[in-house]
């Protein structure tokens, strides 16, 4: 008997409301069964991951199965988030996919060096952006086998 899959929990760190809406639409149109949680800067992302401040309650801030991270955000950018995640052993081990406009070779090399699992440059055209998000969703939640969620960790 095949185990029933639960909805994937995705944390999106993205400050641009337009990109937030596009991501939501792409996941919905791609029939990616998920719960999407959005933070708008790196400080909020770390608070969510570390369950601090407004994100203390696991019922309203469950552990993500995938973390989509923009590099260019206010207050604390994605680069600093990656450095903090790597340096802090208390930070949960969550697969990180960088989803950014940066095509800088330095950003790509540095991101992989800081443990990201994939680096995706946001396509400029609407249709291409939707397709990229849908492919990411299918890959991470239909092809890749993720570890089972720990109920006490949700």
Tab-separated table of C-alpha atoms in Angstrom, residues 62-152:
chain	number	residue	atom	x	y	z
A	62	UNK	CA	5.695	24.523	10.270
A	63	UNK	CA	9.142	23.294	9.253
A	64	UNK	CA	9.531	23.720	5.498
A	65	UNK	CA	10.352	20.871	3.151
A	66	UNK	CA	11.880	23.375	0.747
A	67	UNK	CA	13.164	26.923	1.165
A	68	UNK	CA	13.015	29.187	-1.914
A	69	UNK	CA	15.390	32.078	-1.248
A	70	UNK	CA	15.833	35.336	-3.127
A	71	UNK	CA	19.327	36.789	-2.755
A	72	UNK	CA	18.368	40.451	-3.101
A	73	UNK	CA	16.135	41.435	-0.183
A	74	UNK	CA	16.036	44.334	2.269
A	75	UNK	CA	17.237	44.280	5.885
A	76	UNK	CA	19.217	41.051	5.421
A	77	UNK	CA	19.864	39.608	2.004
A	78	UNK	CA	19.831	35.961	1.020
A	79	UNK	CA	23.617	35.721	1.061
A	80	UNK	CA	23.668	36.624	4.755
A	81	UNK	CA	20.854	34.139	5.405
A	82	UNK	CA	22.887	31.348	3.822
A	83	UNK	CA	25.960	32.267	5.885
A	84	UNK	CA	23.911	32.279	9.093
A	85	UNK	CA	22.254	28.958	8.240
A	86	UNK	CA	25.631	27.346	7.639
A	87	UNK	CA	27.219	28.838	10.757
A	88	UNK	CA	24.374	27.993	13.136
A	89	UNK	CA	24.086	24.286	14.032
A	90	UNK	CA	20.643	24.934	15.559
A	91	UNK	CA	19.271	25.960	12.156
A	92	UNK	CA	17.217	23.167	10.599
A	93	UNK	CA	18.642	21.309	7.638
A	94	UNK	CA	16.232	22.351	4.886
A	95	UNK	CA	16.973	22.091	1.152
A	96	UNK	CA	17.540	25.622	-0.159
A	97	UNK	CA	16.891	26.677	-3.728
A	98	UNK	CA	18.118	30.144	-4.627
A	99	UNK	CA	15.570	31.846	-6.874
A	100	UNK	CA	16.996	35.205	-7.892
A	101	UNK	CA	17.634	37.668	-10.688
A	102	UNK	CA	21.398	37.563	-10.077
A	103	UNK	CA	23.447	35.897	-12.787
A	104	UNK	CA	26.710	36.920	-11.120
A	105	UNK	CA	29.207	34.072	-11.176
A	106	UNK	CA	30.356	35.072	-7.680
A	107	UNK	CA	26.790	34.679	-6.325
A	108	UNK	CA	26.408	31.274	-7.962
A	109	UNK	CA	29.726	29.923	-6.662
A	110	UNK	CA	29.218	31.392	-3.198
A	111	UNK	CA	25.651	30.058	-2.928
A	112	UNK	CA	26.688	26.508	-3.758
A	113	UNK	CA	29.587	26.859	-1.345
A	114	UNK	CA	27.068	27.782	1.346
A	115	UNK	CA	25.064	24.615	0.747
A	116	UNK	CA	22.269	25.492	-1.662
A	117	UNK	CA	20.868	22.534	-3.566
A	118	UNK	CA	19.951	24.487	-6.706
A	119	UNK	CA	20.494	27.968	-8.098
A	120	UNK	CA	17.793	29.244	-10.444
A	121	UNK	CA	17.875	32.585	-12.205
A	122	UNK	CA	14.384	34.054	-12.423
A	123	UNK	CA	13.273	34.121	-16.029
A	124	UNK	CA	12.251	37.556	-17.286
A	125	UNK	CA	9.155	36.462	-19.162
A	126	UNK	CA	5.949	35.584	-17.319
A	127	UNK	CA	5.424	32.254	-19.082
A	128	UNK	CA	9.026	31.181	-18.494
A	129	UNK	CA	8.829	32.121	-14.794
A	130	UNK	CA	5.667	30.039	-14.361
A	131	UNK	CA	7.283	27.090	-16.121
A	132	UNK	CA	10.461	27.314	-13.991
A	133	UNK	CA	8.468	27.265	-10.732
A	134	UNK	CA	6.336	24.366	-11.925
A	135	UNK	CA	9.427	22.364	-12.901
A	136	UNK	CA	10.983	23.101	-9.487
A	137	UNK	CA	7.812	21.944	-7.767
A	138	UNK	CA	7.589	18.741	-9.770
A	139	UNK	CA	11.254	17.966	-9.235
A	140	UNK	CA	11.303	18.568	-5.471
A	141	UNK	CA	7.930	17.034	-4.643
A	142	UNK	CA	7.286	14.374	-7.272
A	143	UNK	CA	10.762	13.117	-8.173
A	144	UNK	CA	13.043	13.750	-5.193
A	145	UNK	CA	12.498	11.670	-2.071
A	146	UNK	CA	12.604	13.957	0.954
A	147	UNK	CA	13.050	12.641	4.486
A	148	UNK	CA	9.803	12.088	6.379
A	149	UNK	CA	8.672	14.944	8.542
A	150	UNK	CA	9.284	14.596	12.239
A	151	UNK	CA	5.962	15.357	13.897
A	152	UNK	CA	7.619	16.979	16.909
